[in-house]
Short mmCIF file of C-alpha atoms and ligand atoms in Angstrom, two decimals:
data_model
loop_
_atom_site.label_atom_id
_atom_site.label_comp_id
_atom_site.label_asym_id
_atom_site.label_seq_id
_atom_site.Cartn_x
_atom_site.Cartn_y
_atom_site.Cartn_z
CA UNK A 74 0.33 18.12 -29.77
CA UNK A 75 0.89 15.17 -27.43
CA UNK A 76 2.04 13.02 -30.43
CA UNK A 77 4.68 15.66 -31.42
CA UNK A 78 5.98 15.75 -27.90
CA UNK A 79 6.05 11.92 -27.76
CA UNK A 80 8.21 11.89 -30.95
CA UNK A 81 10.52 14.49 -29.52
CA UNK A 82 10.64 12.62 -26.27
CA UNK A 83 11.50 9.39 -27.93
CA UNK A 84 14.08 11.08 -30.14
CA UNK A 85 15.92 12.57 -27.14
CA UNK A 86 15.72 9.36 -25.15
CA UNK A 87 17.35 7.45 -28.02
CA UNK A 88 20.07 10.01 -28.67
CA UNK A 89 23.51 8.45 -28.51
CA UNK A 90 26.02 10.09 -26.11
CA UNK A 91 27.54 13.23 -27.76
CA UNK A 92 30.03 15.75 -26.64
CA UNK A 93 27.17 17.80 -25.09
CA UNK A 94 27.20 18.14 -21.45
CA UNK A 95 25.44 15.19 -19.82
CA UNK A 96 23.64 17.45 -17.28
CA UNK A 97 22.27 19.55 -20.22
CA UNK A 98 20.92 16.51 -21.98
CA UNK A 99 19.40 15.24 -18.77
CA UNK A 100 17.73 18.58 -18.32
CA UNK A 101 16.35 18.50 -21.90
CA UNK A 102 15.08 14.96 -21.25
CA UNK A 103 13.28 15.94 -18.08
CA UNK A 104 11.78 19.11 -19.60
CA UNK A 105 10.42 17.29 -22.66
CA UNK A 106 9.20 14.39 -20.50
CA UNK A 107 7.36 16.95 -18.25
CA UNK A 108 5.74 18.66 -21.18
CA UNK A 109 4.71 15.29 -22.61
CA UNK A 110 3.33 14.12 -19.29
CA UNK A 111 1.41 17.40 -18.87
CA UNK A 112 -0.09 16.98 -22.36
CA UNK A 113 -1.03 13.36 -21.58
CA UNK A 114 -2.60 14.30 -18.24
CA UNK A 115 -4.55 17.14 -19.77
CA UNK A 116 -5.66 14.92 -22.65
CA UNK A 117 -6.82 12.16 -20.35
CA UNK A 118 -8.49 14.58 -17.92
CA UNK A 119 -10.37 16.11 -20.85
CA UNK A 120 -11.92 12.71 -21.58
CA UNK A 121 -14.04 13.03 -18.46
CA UNK A 122 -17.65 13.74 -19.65
CA UNK A 123 -18.50 15.60 -16.41
CA UNK A 124 -21.44 13.16 -16.32
CA UNK A 125 -23.03 14.68 -13.23
CA UNK A 126 -23.41 11.28 -11.61
CA UNK A 127 -19.82 10.88 -10.26
CA UNK A 128 -19.74 7.14 -9.50
CA UNK A 129 -15.93 7.49 -9.47
CA UNK A 130 -16.26 9.90 -6.50
CA UNK A 131 -18.69 7.79 -4.59
CA UNK A 132 -16.51 4.69 -5.10
CA UNK A 133 -13.46 6.48 -3.84
CA UNK A 134 -13.13 5.76 -0.09
CA UNK A 135 -12.03 9.44 0.33
CA UNK A 136 -14.79 10.77 -1.89
CA UNK A 137 -12.20 12.77 -3.73
CA UNK A 138 -13.78 15.47 -5.87
CA UNK A 139 -12.47 13.79 -9.00
CA UNK A 140 -14.61 15.45 -11.74
CA UNK A 141 -13.62 18.92 -10.52
CA UNK A 142 -9.81 18.26 -10.37
CA UNK A 143 -10.07 16.43 -13.74
CA UNK A 144 -11.60 19.61 -15.30
CA UNK A 145 -9.00 21.89 -13.75
CA UNK A 146 -6.24 19.63 -15.08
CA UNK A 147 -7.76 19.62 -18.58
CA UNK A 148 -7.84 23.46 -18.38
CA UNK A 149 -4.16 23.61 -17.23
CA UNK A 150 -5.14 24.92 -13.76
CA UNK A 151 -2.79 22.39 -12.05
CA UNK A 152 -2.18 24.18 -8.83
CA UNK A 153 -5.85 24.49 -8.19
CA UNK A 154 -6.27 20.87 -9.06
CA UNK A 155 -3.64 20.05 -6.55
CA UNK A 156 -5.24 22.11 -3.79
CA UNK A 157 -8.53 20.45 -4.35
CA UNK A 158 -7.09 16.96 -4.58
CA UNK A 159 -5.07 17.26 -1.38
CA UNK A 160 -7.98 18.75 0.57
CA UNK A 161 -9.54 15.24 0.79
CA UNK A 162 -6.43 13.06 0.63
CA UNK A 163 -3.34 13.28 2.80
CA UNK A 164 -1.20 11.32 0.30
CA UNK A 165 -2.69 11.64 -3.24
CA UNK A 166 0.51 10.75 -5.04
CA UNK A 167 0.57 7.42 -3.06
CA UNK A 168 -3.00 6.53 -3.84
CA UNK A 169 -2.52 7.49 -7.38
CA UNK A 170 0.20 4.94 -7.61
CA UNK A 171 -1.21 2.04 -5.70
CA UNK A 172 -4.93 2.14 -5.22
CA UNK A 173 -6.64 -0.74 -7.05
CA UNK A 174 -8.37 1.79 -9.28
CA UNK A 175 -10.03 -0.95 -11.35
CA UNK A 176 -12.10 -1.85 -8.24
CA UNK A 177 -12.62 1.78 -7.07
CA UNK A 178 -12.84 5.00 -8.98
CA UNK A 179 -11.84 3.92 -12.48
CA UNK A 180 -13.89 0.71 -12.36
CA UNK A 181 -16.99 2.95 -11.90
CA UNK A 182 -16.17 5.67 -14.42
CA UNK A 183 -19.21 5.97 -16.78
CA UNK A 184 -16.95 6.10 -19.76
CA UNK A 185 -15.57 2.74 -18.72
CA UNK A 186 -19.01 1.42 -18.14
CA UNK A 187 -20.05 2.42 -21.66
CA UNK A 188 -17.12 0.47 -23.00
CA UNK A 189 -14.84 3.29 -24.00
CA UNK A 190 -12.07 2.86 -21.46
CA UNK A 191 -11.88 4.59 -18.21
CA UNK A 192 -10.28 8.04 -17.63
CA UNK A 193 -6.96 7.13 -16.00
CA UNK A 194 -7.89 8.86 -12.68
CA UNK A 195 -5.07 7.35 -10.58
CA UNK A 196 -2.36 8.43 -13.08
CA UNK A 197 -3.71 11.90 -13.12
CA UNK A 198 -3.93 12.14 -9.34
CA UNK A 199 -0.26 11.00 -9.14
CA UNK A 200 0.79 13.46 -11.86
CA UNK A 201 -0.94 16.44 -10.12
CA UNK A 202 0.80 15.84 -6.78
CA UNK A 203 4.19 14.87 -8.25
CA UNK A 204 4.01 18.21 -10.13
CA UNK A 205 3.05 20.00 -6.83
CA UNK A 206 6.16 18.61 -5.18
CA UNK A 207 8.39 19.60 -8.17
CA UNK A 208 6.90 23.13 -8.20
CA UNK A 209 7.15 23.66 -4.47
CA UNK A 210 3.30 23.93 -4.05
CA UNK A 211 3.30 21.41 -1.19
CA UNK A 212 3.21 23.53 1.92
CA UNK A 213 5.21 22.53 5.07
CA UNK A 214 3.22 21.66 8.13
CA UNK A 215 2.94 24.89 10.21
CA UNK A 216 0.29 24.83 12.82
CA UNK A 217 -1.29 28.26 13.35
CA UNK A 218 -1.11 27.71 17.10
CA UNK A 219 0.67 25.15 19.35
CA UNK A 220 -1.44 23.19 21.73
CA UNK A 221 -0.37 21.55 24.98
CA UNK A 222 -1.97 18.17 24.56
CA UNK A 223 0.06 15.30 23.34
CA UNK A 224 -1.13 12.21 21.39
CA UNK A 225 0.65 8.91 20.87
CA UNK A 226 0.21 6.99 17.64
CA UNK A 227 1.40 3.34 17.69
CA UNK A 228 2.23 2.39 14.18
CA UNK A 229 3.74 4.58 11.44
CA UNK A 230 1.78 3.04 8.49
CA UNK A 231 -0.59 5.16 6.37
CA UNK A 232 -3.28 5.18 9.00
CA UNK A 233 -0.92 6.46 11.73
CA UNK A 234 0.81 8.96 9.40
CA UNK A 235 -2.56 10.38 8.15
CA UNK A 236 -3.65 10.88 11.69
CA UNK A 237 -0.24 12.41 12.69
CA UNK A 238 -0.52 14.91 9.75
CA UNK A 239 -4.00 16.06 10.68
CA UNK A 240 -3.31 16.33 14.41
CA UNK A 241 -0.03 18.13 14.01
CA UNK A 242 -1.61 20.70 11.62
CA UNK A 243 -4.09 21.35 14.50
CA UNK A 244 -1.11 22.13 16.75
CA UNK A 245 -1.19 18.93 18.80
CA UNK A 246 2.10 17.38 20.01
CA UNK A 247 2.30 14.06 18.20
CA UNK A 248 4.68 11.11 18.86
CA UNK A 249 4.57 8.14 16.54
CA UNK A 250 5.98 4.92 17.89
CA UNK A 251 7.07 2.10 15.46
CA UNK A 252 9.01 -1.08 15.84
CA UNK A 253 10.74 -0.68 12.51
CA UNK A 254 13.81 1.48 11.92
CA UNK A 255 11.85 3.50 9.21
CA UNK A 256 8.39 4.87 9.26
CA UNK A 257 5.84 4.11 6.53
CA UNK A 258 4.57 0.58 7.63
CA UNK A 259 3.67 -1.49 4.57
CA UNK A 260 4.29 1.55 2.33
CA UNK A 261 7.99 1.22 3.17
CA UNK A 262 8.63 -2.49 3.79
CA UNK A 263 5.60 -4.35 2.21
CA UNK A 264 4.71 -2.72 -1.15
CA UNK A 265 7.56 -3.13 -3.60
CA UNK A 266 9.42 -0.20 -5.04
CA UNK A 267 8.42 -0.85 -8.64
CA UNK A 268 4.85 -0.02 -7.54
CA UNK A 269 5.68 2.67 -4.99
CA UNK A 270 9.06 4.32 -5.14
CA UNK A 271 10.53 4.59 -1.67
CA UNK A 272 11.50 8.20 -2.03
CA UNK A 273 7.89 9.18 -2.49
CA UNK A 274 7.13 7.72 0.98
CA UNK A 275 10.31 9.06 2.60
CA UNK A 276 9.61 12.71 1.46
CA UNK A 277 6.22 12.51 3.18
CA UNK A 278 7.94 11.30 6.39
CA UNK A 279 10.47 14.15 6.11
CA UNK A 280 7.53 16.55 5.79
CA UNK A 281 5.98 15.23 8.96
CA UNK A 282 9.39 15.31 10.86
CA UNK A 283 9.99 18.91 9.74
CA UNK A 284 6.53 19.80 10.76
CA UNK A 285 7.25 18.66 14.35
CA UNK A 286 6.01 15.07 14.48
CA UNK A 287 8.26 13.10 16.78
CA UNK A 288 9.11 9.57 15.65
CA UNK A 289 10.21 6.89 18.20
CA UNK A 290 11.57 4.18 15.88
CA UNK A 291 12.96 0.82 16.77
CA UNK A 292 10.37 0.86 19.54
CA UNK A 293 8.36 -2.28 19.82
CA UNK A 294 5.34 -1.44 22.03
CA UNK A 295 4.83 -4.26 24.44
CA UNK A 296 8.55 -5.01 24.58
CA UNK A 297 10.55 -1.78 24.63
CA UNK A 298 7.86 0.24 26.28
CA UNK A 299 4.59 -0.92 27.81
CA UNK A 300 1.21 0.19 26.44
CA UNK A 301 0.31 1.52 29.90
CA UNK A 302 3.49 3.66 29.95
CA UNK A 303 2.47 5.15 26.59
CA UNK A 304 -0.99 5.87 27.94
CA UNK A 305 0.44 7.45 31.06
CA UNK A 306 2.59 9.83 28.94
CA UNK A 307 -0.02 11.06 26.44
CA UNK A 308 -3.50 12.58 26.54
CA UNK A 309 -4.85 10.14 23.99
CA UNK A 310 -3.51 7.10 22.13
CA UNK A 311 -4.23 5.85 18.59
CA UNK A 312 -3.41 2.18 17.81
CA UNK A 313 -2.57 1.76 14.07
CA UNK A 314 -0.46 -1.34 14.13
CA UNK A 315 -1.70 -3.17 11.05
CA UNK A 316 -2.02 -6.99 10.72
CA UNK A 317 1.10 -9.00 10.59
CA UNK A 318 0.38 -12.64 11.64
CA UNK A 319 0.95 -14.58 8.43
CA UNK A 320 -1.52 -17.42 7.78
CA UNK A 321 0.27 -20.70 7.53
CA UNK A 322 -0.01 -24.12 5.98
CA UNK A 323 -0.44 -27.25 8.01
CA UNK A 324 0.91 -29.84 5.54
CA UNK A 325 4.03 -32.15 5.62
CA UNK A 326 7.48 -30.45 5.50
CA UNK A 327 5.86 -26.97 5.74
CA UNK A 328 8.81 -25.66 7.82
CA UNK A 329 11.58 -26.90 5.54
CA UNK A 330 14.33 -24.38 4.70
CA UNK A 331 13.49 -22.57 1.45
CA UNK A 332 9.90 -22.08 2.37
CA UNK A 333 9.48 -18.48 3.48
CA UNK A 334 6.75 -15.99 4.46
CA UNK A 335 5.75 -13.32 1.91
CA UNK A 336 6.28 -10.48 4.40
CA UNK A 337 9.85 -11.59 5.12
CA UNK A 338 10.62 -11.99 1.50
CA UNK A 339 9.22 -8.54 0.53
CA UNK A 340 10.79 -6.75 3.58
CA UNK A 341 14.26 -8.11 2.62
CA UNK A 342 13.85 -6.93 -0.95
CA UNK A 343 12.67 -3.47 0.16
CA UNK A 344 15.50 -3.18 2.71
CA UNK A 345 17.96 -4.07 -0.08
CA UNK A 346 16.54 -1.24 -2.12
CA UNK A 347 17.43 1.19 0.69
CA UNK A 348 21.01 -0.18 0.59
CA UNK A 349 20.75 -1.94 3.90
CA UNK A 350 22.78 -4.95 4.91
CA UNK A 351 20.28 -7.93 4.76
CA UNK A 352 22.21 -11.21 5.58
CA UNK A 353 19.23 -13.35 4.66
CA UNK A 354 19.06 -11.82 1.21
CA UNK A 355 22.87 -12.07 0.71
CA UNK A 356 22.94 -15.70 1.77
CA UNK A 357 20.26 -16.45 -0.88
CA UNK A 358 17.58 -17.41 1.64
CA UNK A 359 15.35 -14.55 0.69
CA UNK A 360 16.65 -13.89 -2.81
CA UNK A 361 14.99 -15.41 -5.89
CA UNK A 362 17.92 -14.97 -8.23
CA UNK A 363 18.54 -18.09 -10.40
CA UNK A 364 15.88 -20.08 -8.53
CA UNK A 365 12.65 -21.94 -9.48
CA UNK A 366 10.22 -19.97 -7.43
CA UNK A 367 6.73 -21.07 -6.45
CA UNK A 368 4.38 -18.48 -4.81
CA UNK A 369 1.30 -19.85 -3.09
CA UNK A 370 -1.70 -17.52 -2.92
CA UNK A 371 -3.93 -15.40 -5.16
CA UNK A 372 -4.09 -11.97 -3.51
CA UNK A 373 -2.18 -8.76 -4.07
CA UNK A 374 0.63 -9.84 -1.83
CA UNK A 375 1.14 -12.94 -4.01
CA UNK A 376 1.23 -10.62 -6.98
CA UNK A 377 3.92 -8.51 -5.42
CA UNK A 378 5.99 -11.53 -4.60
CA UNK A 379 5.84 -13.02 -8.21
CA UNK A 380 6.71 -9.68 -9.77
CA UNK A 381 9.56 -9.08 -7.28
CA UNK A 382 10.95 -12.62 -7.98
CA UNK A 383 10.93 -11.90 -11.80
CA UNK A 384 12.87 -8.63 -11.08
CA UNK A 385 15.45 -10.53 -8.93
CA UNK A 386 16.23 -12.78 -11.88
CA UNK A 387 14.35 -16.00 -10.95
CA UNK A 388 14.78 -18.93 -13.32
CA UNK A 389 11.05 -19.41 -13.35
CA UNK A 390 8.14 -18.07 -11.36
CA UNK A 391 4.87 -19.99 -10.88
CA UNK A 392 1.87 -18.86 -8.84
CA UNK A 393 -0.45 -21.61 -7.44
CA UNK A 394 -3.98 -20.61 -6.61
CA UNK A 395 -6.77 -22.91 -5.54
CA UNK A 396 -9.53 -21.20 -7.43
CA UNK A 397 -9.67 -20.01 -11.05
CA UNK A 398 -8.79 -16.67 -12.55
CA UNK A 399 -12.27 -15.25 -12.34
CA UNK A 400 -12.40 -16.03 -8.63
CA UNK A 401 -9.14 -14.82 -7.39
CA UNK A 402 -9.03 -12.03 -4.88
CA UNK A 403 -6.04 -10.07 -6.44
CA UNK A 404 -6.44 -7.29 -8.99
CA UNK A 405 -6.90 -8.52 -12.56
CA UNK A 406 -4.67 -5.71 -13.70
CA UNK A 407 -1.89 -7.10 -11.49
CA UNK A 408 -2.34 -10.54 -12.96
CA UNK A 409 -2.09 -9.21 -16.49
CA UNK A 410 1.10 -7.27 -15.55
CA UNK A 411 2.57 -10.41 -13.94
CA UNK A 412 1.74 -12.55 -16.98
CA UNK A 413 3.32 -10.01 -19.36
CA UNK A 414 6.47 -10.15 -17.22
CA UNK A 415 6.68 -13.96 -17.57
CA UNK A 416 4.91 -15.32 -14.45
CA UNK A 417 2.97 -18.53 -15.02
CA UNK A 418 -0.37 -18.86 -13.11
CA UNK A 419 -1.37 -22.39 -12.35
CA UNK A 420 -5.05 -22.05 -11.47
CA UNK A 421 -7.04 -24.57 -9.49
CA UNK A 422 -4.05 -25.96 -7.55
CA UNK A 423 -3.24 -26.22 -3.84
CA UNK A 424 -0.21 -27.54 -1.99
CA UNK A 425 -0.75 -30.79 -0.04
CA UNK A 426 2.87 -30.95 1.18
CA UNK A 427 6.45 -30.34 0.21
CA UNK A 428 9.26 -32.59 -1.06
CA UNK A 429 12.23 -31.75 1.10
CA UNK A 430 15.52 -33.34 2.21
CA UNK A 431 17.87 -30.69 3.53
CA UNK A 432 15.74 -27.96 1.96
CA UNK A 433 12.69 -27.69 -0.15
CA UNK A 434 12.90 -29.37 -3.60
CA UNK A 435 9.30 -29.37 -4.75
CA UNK A 436 5.69 -28.71 -3.93
CA UNK A 437 3.27 -31.68 -3.89
CA UNK A 438 0.35 -30.11 -5.74
CA UNK A 439 -3.30 -31.21 -5.66
CA UNK A 440 -5.48 -30.26 -8.68
CA UNK A 441 -8.79 -28.71 -7.72
CA UNK A 442 -12.18 -28.15 -9.29
CA UNK A 443 -14.90 -25.65 -8.18
CA UNK A 444 -17.70 -27.28 -6.41
CA UNK A 445 -21.10 -26.10 -5.18
CA UNK A 446 -21.46 -22.52 -3.90
CA UNK A 447 -20.92 -22.14 -0.14
CA UNK A 448 -23.04 -20.00 2.18
CA UNK A 449 -21.50 -16.79 0.74
CA UNK A 450 -22.42 -17.89 -2.80
CA UNK A 451 -18.71 -18.47 -3.70
CA UNK A 452 -17.86 -21.83 -5.23
CA UNK A 453 -15.61 -23.92 -2.95
CA UNK A 454 -12.61 -25.60 -4.36
CA UNK A 455 -12.54 -29.45 -4.15
CA UNK A 456 -9.56 -31.79 -4.59
CA UNK A 457 -9.58 -33.97 -7.71
CA UNK A 458 -8.44 -37.27 -6.29
CA UNK A 459 -5.51 -38.99 -7.95
CA UNK A 460 -4.47 -35.99 -9.93
CA UNK A 461 -1.55 -34.88 -7.71
CA UNK A 462 1.86 -33.98 -9.15
CA UNK A 463 5.14 -32.53 -7.91
CA UNK A 464 6.15 -29.04 -8.99
CA UNK A 465 10.01 -28.57 -8.57
CA UNK A 466 10.95 -25.56 -6.56
CA UNK A 467 13.99 -24.01 -4.92
CA UNK A 468 12.11 -21.19 -3.15
CA UNK A 469 8.51 -21.33 -2.07
CA UNK A 470 6.84 -18.09 -0.88
CA UNK A 471 3.68 -18.42 1.23
CA UNK A 472 1.34 -15.50 0.52
CA UNK A 473 -1.82 -16.73 2.20
CA UNK A 474 -2.93 -13.49 3.91
CA UNK A 475 -2.52 -11.87 7.31
CA UNK A 476 -4.36 -11.87 10.65
CA UNK A 477 -4.14 -9.56 13.55
CA UNK A 478 -1.79 -10.33 16.42
CA UNK A 479 -3.31 -10.79 19.82
CA UNK A 480 -2.70 -7.25 21.06
CA UNK A 481 -4.41 -7.41 24.43
CA UNK A 482 -2.29 -10.47 25.34
CA UNK A 483 0.91 -9.28 23.81
CA UNK A 484 0.56 -5.84 25.49
CA UNK A 485 -0.88 -7.19 28.71
CA UNK A 486 -3.91 -4.80 28.41
CA UNK A 487 -7.16 -5.52 30.21
CA UNK A 488 -10.38 -4.14 28.83
CA UNK A 489 -9.30 -3.68 25.23
CA UNK A 490 -12.07 -5.43 23.37
CA UNK A 491 -11.44 -7.32 20.19
CA UNK A 492 -13.78 -8.92 17.63
CA UNK A 493 -14.03 -12.64 17.00
CA UNK A 494 -11.50 -12.21 14.24
CA UNK A 495 -9.05 -10.68 16.65
CA UNK A 496 -9.23 -7.18 15.25
CA UNK A 497 -9.67 -4.34 17.68
CA UNK A 498 -13.28 -3.41 18.27
CA UNK A 499 -13.64 0.27 17.55
CA UNK A 500 -16.65 2.53 16.90
CA UNK A 501 -17.25 2.70 13.17
CA UNK A 502 -17.57 6.44 13.17
CA UNK A 503 -15.41 7.79 15.99
CA UNK A 504 -12.83 4.96 16.00
CA UNK A 505 -13.00 4.95 19.83
CA UNK A 506 -12.12 1.65 21.51
CA UNK A 507 -13.50 0.17 24.74
CA UNK A 508 -10.74 2.08 26.66
CA UNK A 509 -11.24 5.80 27.39
CA UNK A 510 -8.96 8.01 25.25
CA UNK A 511 -7.76 5.05 23.09
CA UNK A 512 -8.66 4.94 19.44
CA UNK A 513 -7.79 2.34 16.74
CA UNK A 514 -7.67 2.64 12.98
CA UNK A 515 -6.45 0.96 9.78
CA UNK A 516 -5.88 -2.80 9.22
CA UNK A 517 -5.88 -3.59 12.95
CA UNK A 518 -9.56 -2.62 12.95
CA UNK A 519 -10.65 -3.55 9.37
CA UNK A 520 -8.41 -6.61 8.88
CA UNK A 521 -6.08 -6.64 5.85
CA UNK A 522 -7.48 -3.76 3.64
CA UNK A 523 -6.16 -0.90 1.51
CA UNK A 524 -3.98 2.11 1.94
CA UNK A 525 -6.84 4.49 0.92
CA UNK A 526 -9.03 3.17 3.71
CA UNK A 527 -6.18 3.57 6.19
CA UNK A 528 -5.87 7.19 5.10
CA UNK A 529 -9.56 7.77 5.50
CA UNK A 530 -9.47 6.22 9.02
CA UNK A 531 -6.42 8.33 9.92
CA UNK A 532 -8.11 11.51 8.85
CA UNK A 533 -11.34 10.66 10.63
CA UNK A 534 -9.71 9.64 13.90
CA UNK A 535 -7.79 12.92 14.04
CA UNK A 536 -11.22 14.74 14.10
CA UNK A 537 -12.46 12.43 16.93
CA UNK A 538 -9.33 12.81 18.98
CA UNK A 539 -9.63 16.67 18.70
CA UNK A 540 -13.23 16.39 19.90
CA UNK A 541 -12.13 14.08 22.69
CA UNK A 542 -9.28 16.53 23.77
CA UNK A 543 -11.73 19.36 23.77
CA UNK A 544 -14.10 17.45 26.00
CA UNK A 545 -11.36 15.92 28.13
CA UNK A 546 -11.21 18.70 30.84
CA UNK A 547 -14.96 18.36 31.35
CA UNK A 548 -14.68 14.52 31.59
CA UNK A 549 -11.81 14.81 34.17
CA UNK A 550 -13.89 17.25 36.21
CA UNK A 551 -16.92 14.94 36.37
C1 FAD B 1404 2.60 -6.94 0.33
C2 FAD B 1404 1.54 -5.99 0.43
C3 FAD B 1404 1.14 -5.19 -0.67
C4 FAD B 1404 0.08 -4.37 -0.60
N1 FAD B 1404 -0.20 -3.56 -1.69
C5 FAD B 1404 -1.22 -2.69 -1.62
C6 FAD B 1404 -1.55 -1.87 -2.70
O1 FAD B 1404 -0.96 -1.96 -3.75
N2 FAD B 1404 -2.52 -0.97 -2.53
C7 FAD B 1404 -3.23 -0.84 -1.42
O2 FAD B 1404 -4.06 0.01 -1.33
N3 FAD B 1404 -2.96 -1.58 -0.31
C8 FAD B 1404 -1.99 -2.54 -0.42
N4 FAD B 1404 -1.67 -3.29 0.60
C9 FAD B 1404 -2.41 -3.13 1.91
C10 FAD B 1404 -1.93 -1.87 2.64
O3 FAD B 1404 -0.58 -1.84 2.60
C11 FAD B 1404 -2.51 -1.88 4.05
O4 FAD B 1404 -3.93 -1.94 4.04
C12 FAD B 1404 -2.12 -0.64 4.78
O5 FAD B 1404 -0.68 -0.42 4.78
C13 FAD B 1404 -2.64 -0.58 6.20
O6 FAD B 1404 -2.16 0.55 6.88
P1 FAD B 1404 -1.95 0.57 8.47
O7 FAD B 1404 -1.44 1.94 8.76
O8 FAD B 1404 -3.26 0.12 9.13
O9 FAD B 1404 -0.88 -0.55 8.82
P2 FAD B 1404 0.56 -0.83 8.28
O10 FAD B 1404 0.91 -0.22 7.04
O11 FAD B 1404 0.73 -2.31 8.44
O12 FAD B 1404 1.44 -0.14 9.46
C14 FAD B 1404 1.42 -0.62 10.78
C15 FAD B 1404 2.71 -0.15 11.48
O13 FAD B 1404 2.58 -0.50 12.87
C16 FAD B 1404 3.86 -0.91 13.28
N5 FAD B 1404 3.67 -1.84 14.48
C17 FAD B 1404 2.96 -2.93 14.56
N6 FAD B 1404 2.96 -3.44 15.85
C18 FAD B 1404 3.73 -2.48 16.54
C19 FAD B 1404 4.14 -2.54 17.90
N7 FAD B 1404 3.84 -3.49 18.76
N8 FAD B 1404 4.92 -1.51 18.32
C20 FAD B 1404 5.33 -0.53 17.47
N9 FAD B 1404 4.99 -0.54 16.08
C21 FAD B 1404 4.11 -1.56 15.72
C22 FAD B 1404 4.39 -1.75 12.11
O14 FAD B 1404 5.87 -1.82 12.21
C23 FAD B 1404 3.98 -0.87 10.98
O15 FAD B 1404 5.01 0.09 10.65
C24 FAD B 1404 -0.69 -4.24 0.60
C25 FAD B 1404 -0.33 -5.10 1.67
C26 FAD B 1404 0.75 -5.92 1.59
C27 FAD B 1404 1.10 -6.78 2.76
S1 SF4 B 1405 -7.75 7.87 -3.76
FE1 SF4 B 1405 -7.72 5.87 -4.91
S2 SF4 B 1405 -9.90 5.46 -5.34
FE2 SF4 B 1405 -9.74 7.64 -4.71
S3 SF4 B 1405 -9.54 8.78 -6.66
FE3 SF4 B 1405 -7.46 8.33 -5.91
S4 SF4 B 1405 -6.87 6.39 -6.90
FE4 SF4 B 1405 -9.16 6.53 -7.08
#
């Protein structure tokens, strides 16, 4: 059945333009594609053995009821599958697209463990919720009753948005403050559109706006409004500001023109995809087209940079990483995708400086080997003396990871405790900080993490804030 539809799908896709109305052809194409996708989803979902030890579920940070919604999908009960899926996940279609499933649900599927290839859980989760949007099953946010309390959320990334959704559904007045001109945090300006289409994020933001969430955009807390002013205006505050301080290199010529930060490079590319004017992109400063690009780093951000550079038409793209393939932090799936697209990985290499006159011309590369394991058991990279060489480059992108900004200092807040890593110290369960009525979630607490954890935090903190608001009159009276 699925094979027949595939043939029909390919035939229609290849059809040369005819006199038939283009809209009619497009409609046929979409209909056949939908039928084909439905068959594929049902076929995949039907592969779940309903093993009874759902490691997939326990390895999903949201503990999604995966086996049940797979069974419903296999039986064609898509609307029920959607309802079950969205009961534990605020943005299932986003997680379905960008969770590193090989490290979470799919990596722990018993069929995968037995060597028969995982059920494609993420793709099915995406399919279920995309279908729900198309079919109009996604309900608008309509609180049963309005409440008088107001909550401020600083940061419109997935953690802040998940909290906003849950609080608004409970009738709370919610204002989300963000320094960007669009909401979404890294969903909007970090993660590239080829992994997560921007319209998928924007329709969620429209849903929140239409449901009564107020967005105060272009509002940099600490500059445009003080943290204390926000505290004074609202009954509770949730800090969900993410981590944005890029780790840097302390080597010769590290500030030469042509050496850029991953976040700037990716933000420019994402802004372009919205049709924005981006002078740094148009001038070529943040555009890889026609350039020899070297990306430094081995995490998921580095993978996004190399794959974006390929799409921008770079002449060549190389990724330098100081350990080997088996020891890199990024997803192996992403590496395979990047290799297929033409990226060259140069394992066991690290920059020791840059060749630069007016702008960067090359990276001085040290070759490395893996030495003895360190305290964590991970083998440390060591420089091989005398094996340096120069890698020519017109654009170097530093993707070395992110650290938290020093919020108490930037915001002039006393009494907001941070950890020794600079992340905000918050209770693991309630997400309460050291300041009464102030909560913190997402990357600013965990350090650079994942969207699915941010969503979990956002859902959990909403519960805690509701408890706090319920107790607040009693606290005030004490
Ligand atoms: C390039 C890149 C690719 C990634 N790819 C993936 C992936 O494929 N899958 C995955 O699961 N995770 C991925 N991640 C990680 C994921 O994006 C983060 O873990 C997640 O977005 C964290 O959510 P958050 O809400 O805590 O913070 P963020 O998404 O960072 O949002 C924080 C928001 O706070 C705002 N803000 C910060 N300071 C202020 C201030 N002073 N005033 C007002 N607003 C402020 C910011 O503008 C931002 O909008 C990626 C990260 C990066 C950098
Ligand atoms: S949220 Fe992520 S980990 Fe959980 S089922 Fe979906 S794709 Fe898997």
